[in-house]
Coordinates of C-alpha atoms in Angstrom, one line a residue:
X1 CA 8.3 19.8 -20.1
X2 CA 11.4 22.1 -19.3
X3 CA 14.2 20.1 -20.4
X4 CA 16.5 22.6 -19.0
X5 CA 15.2 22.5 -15.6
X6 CA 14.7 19.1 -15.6
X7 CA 18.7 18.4 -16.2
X8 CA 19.5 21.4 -13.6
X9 CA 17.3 20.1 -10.9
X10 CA 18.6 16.3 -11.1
X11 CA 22.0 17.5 -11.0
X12 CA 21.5 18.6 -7.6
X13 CA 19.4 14.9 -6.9
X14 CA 22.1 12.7 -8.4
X15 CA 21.6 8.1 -8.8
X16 CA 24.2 7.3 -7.0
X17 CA 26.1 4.6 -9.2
X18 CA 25.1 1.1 -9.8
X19 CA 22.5 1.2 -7.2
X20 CA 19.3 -0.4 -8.4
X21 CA 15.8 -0.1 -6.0
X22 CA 12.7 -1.8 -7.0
X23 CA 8.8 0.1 -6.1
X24 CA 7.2 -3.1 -3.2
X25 CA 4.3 -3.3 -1.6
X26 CA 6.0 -0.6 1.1
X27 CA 7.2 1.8 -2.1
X28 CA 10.6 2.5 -1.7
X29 CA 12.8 1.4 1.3
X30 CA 16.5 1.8 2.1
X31 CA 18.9 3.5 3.9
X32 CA 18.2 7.5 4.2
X33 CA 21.2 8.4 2.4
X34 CA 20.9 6.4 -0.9
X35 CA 17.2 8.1 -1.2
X36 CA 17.4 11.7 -2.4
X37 CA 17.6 10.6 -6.3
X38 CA 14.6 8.5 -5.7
X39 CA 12.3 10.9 -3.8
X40 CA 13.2 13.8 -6.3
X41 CA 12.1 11.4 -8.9
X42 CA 8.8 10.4 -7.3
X43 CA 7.9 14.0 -7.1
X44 CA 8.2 13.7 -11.2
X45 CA 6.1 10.3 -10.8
X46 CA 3.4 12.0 -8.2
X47 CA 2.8 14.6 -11.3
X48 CA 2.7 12.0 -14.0
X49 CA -0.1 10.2 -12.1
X50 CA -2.2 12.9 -11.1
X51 CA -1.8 14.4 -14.9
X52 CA -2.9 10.9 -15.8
X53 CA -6.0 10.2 -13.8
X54 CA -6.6 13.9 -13.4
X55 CA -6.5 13.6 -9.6
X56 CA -5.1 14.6 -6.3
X57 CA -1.8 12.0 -5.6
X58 CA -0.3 11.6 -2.2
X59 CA 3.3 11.2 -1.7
X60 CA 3.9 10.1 2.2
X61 CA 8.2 10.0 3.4
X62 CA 7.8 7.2 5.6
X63 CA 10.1 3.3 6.5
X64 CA 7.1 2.6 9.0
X65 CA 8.2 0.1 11.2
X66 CA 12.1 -0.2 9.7
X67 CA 15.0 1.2 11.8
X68 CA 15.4 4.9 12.1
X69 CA 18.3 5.3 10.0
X70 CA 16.2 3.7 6.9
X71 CA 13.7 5.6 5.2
X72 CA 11.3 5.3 2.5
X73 CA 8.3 7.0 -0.2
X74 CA 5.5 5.6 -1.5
X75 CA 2.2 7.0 -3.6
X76 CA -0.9 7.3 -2.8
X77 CA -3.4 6.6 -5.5
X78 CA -7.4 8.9 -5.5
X79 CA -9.0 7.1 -3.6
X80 CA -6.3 6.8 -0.5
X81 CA -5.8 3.4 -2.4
X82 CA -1.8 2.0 -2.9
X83 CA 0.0 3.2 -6.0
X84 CA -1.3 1.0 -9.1
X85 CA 0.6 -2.0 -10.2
X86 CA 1.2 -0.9 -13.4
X87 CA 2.7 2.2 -12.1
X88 CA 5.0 0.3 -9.9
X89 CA 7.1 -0.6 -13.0
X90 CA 7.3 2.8 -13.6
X91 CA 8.7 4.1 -10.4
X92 CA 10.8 1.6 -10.7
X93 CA 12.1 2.3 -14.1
X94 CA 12.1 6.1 -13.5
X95 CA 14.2 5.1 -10.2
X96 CA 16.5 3.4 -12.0
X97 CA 17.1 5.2 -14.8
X98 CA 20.9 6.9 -15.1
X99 CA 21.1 10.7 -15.2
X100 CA 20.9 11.1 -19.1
X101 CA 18.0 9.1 -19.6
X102 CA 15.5 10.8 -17.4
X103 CA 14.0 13.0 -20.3
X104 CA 13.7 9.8 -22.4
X105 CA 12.1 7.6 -19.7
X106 CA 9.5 10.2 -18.9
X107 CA 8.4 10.7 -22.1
X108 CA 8.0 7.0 -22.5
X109 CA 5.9 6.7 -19.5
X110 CA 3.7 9.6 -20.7
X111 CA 3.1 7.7 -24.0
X112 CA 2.5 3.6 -22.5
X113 CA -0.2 6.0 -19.9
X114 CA -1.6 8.2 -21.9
X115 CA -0.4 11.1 -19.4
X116 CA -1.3 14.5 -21.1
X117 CA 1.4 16.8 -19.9
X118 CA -1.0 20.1 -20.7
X119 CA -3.2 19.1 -18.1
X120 CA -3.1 20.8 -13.9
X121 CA -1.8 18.1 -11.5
X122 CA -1.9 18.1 -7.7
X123 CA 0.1 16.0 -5.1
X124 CA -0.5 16.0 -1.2
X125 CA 2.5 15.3 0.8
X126 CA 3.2 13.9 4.4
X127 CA 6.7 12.6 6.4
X128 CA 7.1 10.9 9.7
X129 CA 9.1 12.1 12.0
X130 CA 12.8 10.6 10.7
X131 CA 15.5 12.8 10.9
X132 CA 16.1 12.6 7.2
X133 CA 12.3 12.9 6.5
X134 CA 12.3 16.4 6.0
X135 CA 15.1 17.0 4.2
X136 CA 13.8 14.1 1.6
X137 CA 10.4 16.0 1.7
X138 CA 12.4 18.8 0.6
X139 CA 13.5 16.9 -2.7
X140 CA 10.0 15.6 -3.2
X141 CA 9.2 19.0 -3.6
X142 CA 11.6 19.9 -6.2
X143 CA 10.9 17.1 -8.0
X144 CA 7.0 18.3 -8.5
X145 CA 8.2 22.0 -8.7
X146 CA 10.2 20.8 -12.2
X147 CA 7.1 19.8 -13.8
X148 CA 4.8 23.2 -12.5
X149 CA 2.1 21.1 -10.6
X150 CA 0.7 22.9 -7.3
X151 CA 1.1 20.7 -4.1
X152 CA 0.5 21.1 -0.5
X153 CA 3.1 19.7 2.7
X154 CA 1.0 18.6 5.5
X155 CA 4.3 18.2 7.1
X156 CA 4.3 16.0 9.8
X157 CA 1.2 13.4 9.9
X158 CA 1.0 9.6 10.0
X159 CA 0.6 7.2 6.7
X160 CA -3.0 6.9 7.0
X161 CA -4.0 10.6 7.9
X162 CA -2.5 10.9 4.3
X163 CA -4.1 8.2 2.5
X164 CA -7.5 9.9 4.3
X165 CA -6.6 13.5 2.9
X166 CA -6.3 12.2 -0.2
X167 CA -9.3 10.4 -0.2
X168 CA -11.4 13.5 1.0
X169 CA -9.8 15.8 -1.3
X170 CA -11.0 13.2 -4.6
X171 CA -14.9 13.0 -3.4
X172 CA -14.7 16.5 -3.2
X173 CA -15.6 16.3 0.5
X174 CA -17.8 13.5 0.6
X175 CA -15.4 11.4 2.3
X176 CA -14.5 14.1 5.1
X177 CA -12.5 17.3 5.6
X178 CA -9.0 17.1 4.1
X179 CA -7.4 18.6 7.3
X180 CA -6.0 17.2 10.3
X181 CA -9.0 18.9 12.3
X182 CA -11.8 17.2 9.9
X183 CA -9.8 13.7 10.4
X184 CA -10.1 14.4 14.5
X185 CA -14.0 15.8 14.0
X186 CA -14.3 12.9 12.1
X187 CA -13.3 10.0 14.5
X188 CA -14.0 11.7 17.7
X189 CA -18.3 12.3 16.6
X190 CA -18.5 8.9 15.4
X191 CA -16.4 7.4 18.4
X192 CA -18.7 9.6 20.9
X193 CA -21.8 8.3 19.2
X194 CA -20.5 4.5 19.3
X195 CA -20.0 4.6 22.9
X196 CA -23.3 6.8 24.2
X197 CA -25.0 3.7 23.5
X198 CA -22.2 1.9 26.2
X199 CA -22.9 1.1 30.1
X200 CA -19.4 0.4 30.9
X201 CA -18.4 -1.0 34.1
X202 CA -16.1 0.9 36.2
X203 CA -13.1 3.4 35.5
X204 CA -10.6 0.8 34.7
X205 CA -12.3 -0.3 31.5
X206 CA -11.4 2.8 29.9
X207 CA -7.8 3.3 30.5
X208 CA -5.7 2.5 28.3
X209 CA -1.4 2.9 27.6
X210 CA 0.2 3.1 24.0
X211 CA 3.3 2.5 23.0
X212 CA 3.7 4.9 20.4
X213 CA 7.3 3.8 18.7
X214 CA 8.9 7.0 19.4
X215 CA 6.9 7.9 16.0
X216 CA 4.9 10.0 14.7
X217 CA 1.8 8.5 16.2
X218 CA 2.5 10.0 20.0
X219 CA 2.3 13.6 17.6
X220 CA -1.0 12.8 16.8
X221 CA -2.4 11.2 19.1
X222 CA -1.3 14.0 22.0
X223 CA -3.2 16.5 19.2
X224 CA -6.0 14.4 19.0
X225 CA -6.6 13.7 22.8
X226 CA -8.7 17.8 23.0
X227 CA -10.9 15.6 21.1
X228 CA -11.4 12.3 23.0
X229 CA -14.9 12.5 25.9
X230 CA -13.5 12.3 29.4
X231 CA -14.1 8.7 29.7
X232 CA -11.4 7.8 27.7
X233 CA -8.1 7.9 29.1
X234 CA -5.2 7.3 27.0
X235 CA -1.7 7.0 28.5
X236 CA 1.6 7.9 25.7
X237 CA 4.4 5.9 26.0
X238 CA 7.7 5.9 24.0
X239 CA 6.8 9.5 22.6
X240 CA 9.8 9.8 20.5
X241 CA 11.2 12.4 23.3
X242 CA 13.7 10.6 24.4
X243 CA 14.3 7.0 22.4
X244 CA 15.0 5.9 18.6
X245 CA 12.2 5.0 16.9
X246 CA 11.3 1.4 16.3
X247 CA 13.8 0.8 18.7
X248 CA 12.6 -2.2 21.0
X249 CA 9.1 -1.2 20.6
X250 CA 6.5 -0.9 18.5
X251 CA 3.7 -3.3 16.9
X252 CA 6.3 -5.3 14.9
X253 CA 9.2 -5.4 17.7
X254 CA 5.7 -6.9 20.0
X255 CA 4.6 -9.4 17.3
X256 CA 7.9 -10.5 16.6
X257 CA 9.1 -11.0 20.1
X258 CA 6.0 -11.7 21.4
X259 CA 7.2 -9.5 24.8
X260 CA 6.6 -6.0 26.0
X261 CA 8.0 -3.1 24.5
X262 CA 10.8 -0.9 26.6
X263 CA 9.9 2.2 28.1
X264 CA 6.4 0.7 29.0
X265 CA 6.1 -0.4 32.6
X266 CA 2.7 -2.8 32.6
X267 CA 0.6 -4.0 35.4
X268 CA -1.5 -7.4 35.3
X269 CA -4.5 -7.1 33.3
X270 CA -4.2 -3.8 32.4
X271 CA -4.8 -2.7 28.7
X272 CA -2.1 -1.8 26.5
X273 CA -1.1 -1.5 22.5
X274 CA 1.5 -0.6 20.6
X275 CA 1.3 1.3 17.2
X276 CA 4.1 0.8 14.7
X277 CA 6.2 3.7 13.4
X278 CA 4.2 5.3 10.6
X279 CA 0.8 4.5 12.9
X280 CA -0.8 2.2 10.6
X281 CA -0.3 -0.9 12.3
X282 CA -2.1 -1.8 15.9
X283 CA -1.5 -4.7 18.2
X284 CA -2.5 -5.0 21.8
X285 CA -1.6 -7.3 24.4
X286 CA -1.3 -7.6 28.7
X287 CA 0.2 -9.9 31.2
X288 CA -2.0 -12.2 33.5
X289 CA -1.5 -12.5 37.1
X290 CA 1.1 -15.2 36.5
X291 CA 3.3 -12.3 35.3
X292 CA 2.7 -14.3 31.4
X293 CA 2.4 -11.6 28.2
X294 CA -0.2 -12.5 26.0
X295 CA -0.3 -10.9 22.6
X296 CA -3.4 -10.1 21.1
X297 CA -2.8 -9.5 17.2
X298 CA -4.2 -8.9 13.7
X299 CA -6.5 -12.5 13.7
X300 CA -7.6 -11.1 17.3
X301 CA -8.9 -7.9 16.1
X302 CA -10.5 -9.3 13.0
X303 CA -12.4 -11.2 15.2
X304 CA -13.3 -8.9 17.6
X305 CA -14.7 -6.6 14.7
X306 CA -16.3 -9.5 12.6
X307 CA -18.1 -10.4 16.1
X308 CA -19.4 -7.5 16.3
X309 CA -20.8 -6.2 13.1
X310 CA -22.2 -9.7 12.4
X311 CA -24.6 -8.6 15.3
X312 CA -25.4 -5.3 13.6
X313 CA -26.1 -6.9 10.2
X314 CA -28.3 -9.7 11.9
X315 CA -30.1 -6.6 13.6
X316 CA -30.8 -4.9 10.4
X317 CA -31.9 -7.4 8.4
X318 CA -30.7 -7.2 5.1
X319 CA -29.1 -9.4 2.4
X320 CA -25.5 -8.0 3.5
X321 CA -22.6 -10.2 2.1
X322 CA -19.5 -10.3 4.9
X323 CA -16.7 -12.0 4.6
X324 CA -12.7 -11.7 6.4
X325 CA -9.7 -12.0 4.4
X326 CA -6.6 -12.6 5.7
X327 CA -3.0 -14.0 4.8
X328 CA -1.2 -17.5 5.0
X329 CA 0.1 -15.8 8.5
X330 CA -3.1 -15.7 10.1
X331 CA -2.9 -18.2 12.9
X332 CA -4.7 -21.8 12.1
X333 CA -7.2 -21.3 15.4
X334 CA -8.5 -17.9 13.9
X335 CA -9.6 -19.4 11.0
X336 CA -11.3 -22.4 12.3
X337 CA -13.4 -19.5 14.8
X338 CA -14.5 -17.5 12.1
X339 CA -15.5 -20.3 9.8
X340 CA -16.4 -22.8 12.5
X341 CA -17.9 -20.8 15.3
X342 CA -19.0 -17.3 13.7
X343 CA -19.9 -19.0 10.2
X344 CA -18.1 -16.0 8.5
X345 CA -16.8 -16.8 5.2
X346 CA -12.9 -16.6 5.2
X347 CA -10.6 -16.2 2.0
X348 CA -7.2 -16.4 2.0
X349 CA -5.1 -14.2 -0.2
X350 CA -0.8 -13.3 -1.3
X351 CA 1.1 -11.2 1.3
X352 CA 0.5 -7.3 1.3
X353 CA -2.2 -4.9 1.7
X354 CA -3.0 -4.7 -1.9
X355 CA -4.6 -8.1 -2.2
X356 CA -6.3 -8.2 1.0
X357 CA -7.5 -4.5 -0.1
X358 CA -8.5 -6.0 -3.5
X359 CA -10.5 -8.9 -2.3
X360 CA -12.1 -7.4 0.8
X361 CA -13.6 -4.8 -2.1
X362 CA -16.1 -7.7 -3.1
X363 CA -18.5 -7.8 -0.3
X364 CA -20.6 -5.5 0.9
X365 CA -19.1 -5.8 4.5
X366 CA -15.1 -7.1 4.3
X367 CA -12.9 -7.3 7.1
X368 CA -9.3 -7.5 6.3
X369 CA -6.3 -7.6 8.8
X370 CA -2.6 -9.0 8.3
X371 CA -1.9 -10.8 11.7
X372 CA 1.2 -8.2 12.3
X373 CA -2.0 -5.6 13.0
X374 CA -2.6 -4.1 9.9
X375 CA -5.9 -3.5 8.7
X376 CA -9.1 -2.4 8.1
X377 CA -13.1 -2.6 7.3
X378 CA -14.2 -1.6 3.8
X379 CA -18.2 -1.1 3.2
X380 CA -19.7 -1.5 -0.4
X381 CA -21.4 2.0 -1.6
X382 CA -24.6 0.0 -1.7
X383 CA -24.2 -0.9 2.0
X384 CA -23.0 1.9 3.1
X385 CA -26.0 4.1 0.8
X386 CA -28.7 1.2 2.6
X387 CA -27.4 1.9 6.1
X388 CA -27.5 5.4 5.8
X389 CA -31.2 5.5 4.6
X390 CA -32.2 2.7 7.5
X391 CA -31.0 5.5 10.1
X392 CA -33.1 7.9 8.4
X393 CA -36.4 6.1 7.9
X394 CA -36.5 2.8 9.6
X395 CA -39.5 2.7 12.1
X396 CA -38.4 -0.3 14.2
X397 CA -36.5 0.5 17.1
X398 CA -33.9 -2.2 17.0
X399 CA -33.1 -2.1 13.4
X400 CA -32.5 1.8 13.6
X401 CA -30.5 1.9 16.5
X402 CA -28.3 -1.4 14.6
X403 CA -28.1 0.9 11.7
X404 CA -27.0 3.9 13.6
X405 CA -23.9 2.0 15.4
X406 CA -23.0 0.5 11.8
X407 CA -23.1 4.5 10.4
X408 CA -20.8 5.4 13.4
X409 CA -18.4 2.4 12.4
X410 CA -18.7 3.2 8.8
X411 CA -17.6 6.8 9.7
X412 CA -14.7 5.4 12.6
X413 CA -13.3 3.4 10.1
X414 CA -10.7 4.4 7.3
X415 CA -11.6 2.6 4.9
X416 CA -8.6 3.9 2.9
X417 CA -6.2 1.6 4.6
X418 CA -5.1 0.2 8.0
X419 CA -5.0 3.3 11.0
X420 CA -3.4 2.3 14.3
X421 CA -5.3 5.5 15.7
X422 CA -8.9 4.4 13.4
X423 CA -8.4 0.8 14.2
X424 CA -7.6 1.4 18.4
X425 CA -11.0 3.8 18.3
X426 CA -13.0 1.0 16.8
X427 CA -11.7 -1.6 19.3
X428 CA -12.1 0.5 22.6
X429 CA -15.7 1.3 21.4
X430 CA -16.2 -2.4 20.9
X431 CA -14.9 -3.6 23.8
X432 CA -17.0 -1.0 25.7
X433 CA -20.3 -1.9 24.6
X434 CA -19.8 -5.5 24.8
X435 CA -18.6 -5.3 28.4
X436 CA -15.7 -7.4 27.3
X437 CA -12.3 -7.2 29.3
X438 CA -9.4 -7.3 27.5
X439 CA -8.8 -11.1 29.2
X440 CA -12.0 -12.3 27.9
X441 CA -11.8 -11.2 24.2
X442 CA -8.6 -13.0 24.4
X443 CA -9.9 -16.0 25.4
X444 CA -12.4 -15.9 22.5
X445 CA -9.5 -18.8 21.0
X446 CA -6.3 -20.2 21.9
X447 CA -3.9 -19.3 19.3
X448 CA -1.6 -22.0 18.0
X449 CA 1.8 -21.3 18.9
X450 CA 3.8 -20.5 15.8
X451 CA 7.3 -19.6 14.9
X452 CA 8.6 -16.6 12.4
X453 CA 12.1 -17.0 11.1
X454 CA 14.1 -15.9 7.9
X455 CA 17.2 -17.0 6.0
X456 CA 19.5 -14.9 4.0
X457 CA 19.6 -16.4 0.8
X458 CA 22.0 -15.3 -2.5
X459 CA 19.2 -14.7 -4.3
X460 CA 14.8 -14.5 -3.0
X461 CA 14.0 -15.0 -6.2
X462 CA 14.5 -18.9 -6.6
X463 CA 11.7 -19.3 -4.7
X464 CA 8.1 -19.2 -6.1
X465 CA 4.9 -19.8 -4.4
X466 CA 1.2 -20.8 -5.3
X467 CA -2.6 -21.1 -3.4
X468 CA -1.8 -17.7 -1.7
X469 CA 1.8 -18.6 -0.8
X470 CA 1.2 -21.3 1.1
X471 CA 3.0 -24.0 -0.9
X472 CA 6.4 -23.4 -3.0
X473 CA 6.5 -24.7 -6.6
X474 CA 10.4 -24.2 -6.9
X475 CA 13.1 -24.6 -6.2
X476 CA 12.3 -28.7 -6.8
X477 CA 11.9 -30.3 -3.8
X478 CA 11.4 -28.1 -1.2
X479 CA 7.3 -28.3 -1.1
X480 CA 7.6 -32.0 -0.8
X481 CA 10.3 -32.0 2.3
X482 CA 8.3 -29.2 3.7
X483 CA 4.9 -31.3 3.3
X484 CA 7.1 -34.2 5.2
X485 CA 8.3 -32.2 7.6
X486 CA 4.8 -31.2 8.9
X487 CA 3.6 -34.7 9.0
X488 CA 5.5 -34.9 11.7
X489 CA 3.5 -32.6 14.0
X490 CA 0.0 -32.4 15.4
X491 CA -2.1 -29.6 13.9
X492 CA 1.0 -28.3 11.9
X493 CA 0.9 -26.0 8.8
X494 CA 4.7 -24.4 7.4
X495 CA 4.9 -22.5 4.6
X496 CA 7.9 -20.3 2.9
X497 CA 7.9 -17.1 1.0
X498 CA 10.6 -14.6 0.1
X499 CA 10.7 -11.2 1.3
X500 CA 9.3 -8.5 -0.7
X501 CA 12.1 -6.1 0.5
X502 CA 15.3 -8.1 1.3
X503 CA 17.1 -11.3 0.0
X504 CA 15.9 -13.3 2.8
X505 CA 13.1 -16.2 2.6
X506 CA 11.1 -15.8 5.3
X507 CA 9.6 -19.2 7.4
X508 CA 6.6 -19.5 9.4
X509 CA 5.3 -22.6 10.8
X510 CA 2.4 -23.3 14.0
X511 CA 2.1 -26.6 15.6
X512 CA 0.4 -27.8 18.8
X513 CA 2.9 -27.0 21.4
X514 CA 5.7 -23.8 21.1
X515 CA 8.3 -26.9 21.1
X516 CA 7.0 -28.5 18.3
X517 CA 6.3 -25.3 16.4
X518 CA 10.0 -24.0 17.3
X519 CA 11.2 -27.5 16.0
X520 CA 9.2 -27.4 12.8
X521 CA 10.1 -24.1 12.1
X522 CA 14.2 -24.5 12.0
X523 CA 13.6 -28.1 10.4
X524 CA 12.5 -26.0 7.1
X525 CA 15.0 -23.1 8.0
X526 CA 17.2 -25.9 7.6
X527 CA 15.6 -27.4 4.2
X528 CA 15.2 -24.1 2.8
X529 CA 19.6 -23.1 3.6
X530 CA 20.2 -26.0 1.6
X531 CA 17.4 -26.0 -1.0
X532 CA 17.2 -22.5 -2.3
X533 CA 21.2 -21.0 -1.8
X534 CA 21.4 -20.4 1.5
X535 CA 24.2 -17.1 2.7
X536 CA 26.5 -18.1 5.6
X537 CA 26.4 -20.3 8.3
X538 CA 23.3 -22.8 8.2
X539 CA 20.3 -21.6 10.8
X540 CA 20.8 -22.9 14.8
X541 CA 18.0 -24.1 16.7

């Protein structure tokens, strides 16, 4: 390691004082300008990794769904996986560390993991389309130029293209292509394959408009269209020309509001989604006749999915274990439908990716999606190995045409991690061959209405949770006014958590009218402000 260089090249990335950042679920996240120090560093951290697993490491300049002034960079690990917990702590120590200490910290890092400094190292790297992304990217780069390792900037490209590069480029190609134009091949043949087998109604079925957050998902999308069969018409909206990004639209500004996004104009019934900022989150929704919205999230589309593939594996007969996962967020009704109705086994696991990622990994078929949209299908290699070789030599008709669609959705699918563009691909197919409007997949279940609110609290940490979040064990108290709260309600769940990003404690409750929920929902804002240190003035109803 060039000690000189080192010292020369964080002079020009300096910590600003006192500021402290901790590595989430979402990597890094803050405001653009307090980030150059801590991208410069995570190009150090990118080489570390890759030295240590001797591997290709993605590095992707990205806030997602935050505001447009924030902005944020997190690692990709081989397989298109998240970064490694244990190397969480180290971004966050290497973040943190003052000027002087850098050498020292490094070298401690490359002793706890082993990291042999002689050996090559490679890092991918992507940005979305922030004003401050490419600049950051810029300092990423210096930060893997310091410790000689070769990289290559695919520039613009959303989270999950990156996550799939990576991937690709650590099964030396068995995964796919690690360009943009082997991620479009990719989709666009398996997509084309899903549908031949489609008699769809009518040209209305197939349109489609997307609200594209004024991200970098209009970008790609508009590249990809070339690559998308007549029949599918896809309408860009909010293509970053003109508006901020994130900026009343978007898959979190729709979930959270639970109303259209700006810049969209929509008809009754017709078909519409939104993608959030970095493209790796997908909700869709329309309005009825009536002129009501109806939102059709994560739960909706793990549904939709888990519908259909249970028919595939029935086709195929084999001894295929499926199961969903989801979060204490997932709405009450979708849980009772997949257990109840489509006798799909349905775990529940902690907030963030990584544990729904983690669990879904032990079936052979696991369906994972957060209710805000994000998500995903994993197949076991066994599965996936057994699927391949029924499209190659099964002699039954039905079970070899079953095992051809579930080849097409293993190959539609990223399986690295949630992709608005995958995940909307998949759904359209679905919805094609099923005949299924987007009224009627809606109507598979009534959701129960719920309620999302947060409280600024001095300090998240007071509250700790257990059973996947959905009961707090401190501060004393709370679980037990929480539990009486809800006994107040008809079919009423609340739980509490605190932010992984921000001091705020965030508060979700469902109940059987919006009233009720609405009620139940401030009544523990309320417990919680005076409970666990509530900031300011107490919540209003």
């Amino acid at each position: 390691m060039d000690s000189e260089a080192l010292r020369k090249y964080s002079a020009l990335h300096p910590k600003p004082a006192g500021l402290t950042l901790q590595y989430g679920t979402a990597g890094f996240r803050t405001r653009a300008e307090q980030l150059d120090h801590i991208v410069f560093r995570m190009g150090l951290l990118a080489v570390l990794r890759s030295k240590a697993v001797a591997a290709t490491i993605g590095i992707m300049v990205t806030a997602s769904h935050n505001p447009e002034e924030d902005n944020g960079v997190k690692l990709v690990d081989p397989l298109g996986e998240m970064l490694h917990p244990s190397w969480e702590e180290y971004a966050t120590q290497l973040a943190n560390a003052e000027e002087q200490e850098l050498q020292k910290v490094i070298t401690e890092i490359c002793q706890k993991a082993a990291v042999n400094l002689q050996r090559d190292a490679s890092v991918f790297i992507g940005r979305d389309t922030r004003p401050s992304s490419k600049k950051l990217s810029q300092s990423v780069i210096d930060g893997i130029q310091v410790l000689g390792a070769q990289y290559h900037d695919y520039g613009l490209v959303t989270t999950p293209q990156l996550h799939y590069m990576v991937c690709c480029q650590n099964t030396q190609g068995q995964y796919g292509k690690a360009t943009l134009e082997g991620y479009y091949e990719k989709l666009s043949k398996a997509f084309m394959e899903l549908i031949k087998q489609s008699h769809c109604s009518g040209e209305s079925q197939r349109h489609l408009k997307i609200d594209c957050a004024n991200g970098i998902g209009a970008l790609k999308l508009s590249e990809m269209k070339p690559y998308f069969p007549q029949e599918v018409l896809i309408h860009i909206y909010n293509d970053g020309t003109k508006d901020k990004l994130n900026h009343l639209c978007g898959a979190d500004f729709v979930k959270v509001h639970q109303k259209p996004p700006g810049g969209l104009d929509m008809k009754p019934n017709e078909r519409c989604c939104s993608f959030d900022g970095d493209a790796d989150r997908i909700v869709y929704y329309y309005k009825d006749t009536a002129g009501h919205f109806h939102l059709i999230d994560g739960d909706k589309i793990a549904t939709l999915i888990s519908i259909f593939l249970k028919g595939l594996l029935a086709k195929v007969k084999q001894d295929f274990k499926m199961a969903v996962v989801q979060t204490a967020y997932a709405n009450g009704n979708s849980t009772r439908y997949l257990q109840e109705t489509l006798k799909v086994p349905v775990h529940c696991v902690k907030t963030g990716v990584k544990h729904l990622h983690h669990k879904a990994q032990e079936f052979d078929v696991g369906v994972y999606f957060e209710a805000n949209g994000h998500g995903t299908v994993l197949f076991s290699k066994a599965a996936e190995t057994k699927i391949r070789q029924l499209v190659k030599e099964e002699k039954d008709d039905e079970k070899r045409e079953a095992a051809k669609m579930l080849e097409s959705m293993i190959d539609l699918i990223n399986q690295t991690v949630g992709d608005a563009v995958s995940d909307m691909l998949v759904i359209e197919a679905i919805l094609a061959l099923k005949g299924l409007t987007v009224q009627q997949w809606d109507a598979l279940y009534a959701d129960l209405p719920n309620r999302l609110l947060k409280v600024q609290v001095a300090d998240r940490r007071v509250i700790d949770t257990t059973d996947a979040e959905r009961r707090a064990l401190t501060p004393p108290g709370l679980q037990e006014k929480i539990d009486a709260l809800v006994k107040k309600y008809k079919l009423s769940r609340a739980f509490v958590r605190p932010s992984g990003t921000e001091d705020v404690v965030r508060i979700y409750a469902e109940a059987d009218t919006q009233e009720n929920a609405d009620a139940l929902a401030h009544e523990v804002s309320l417990a919680v402000f005076h409970l666990a240190g509530g900031k300011g003035a107490p919540p209003q109803p």
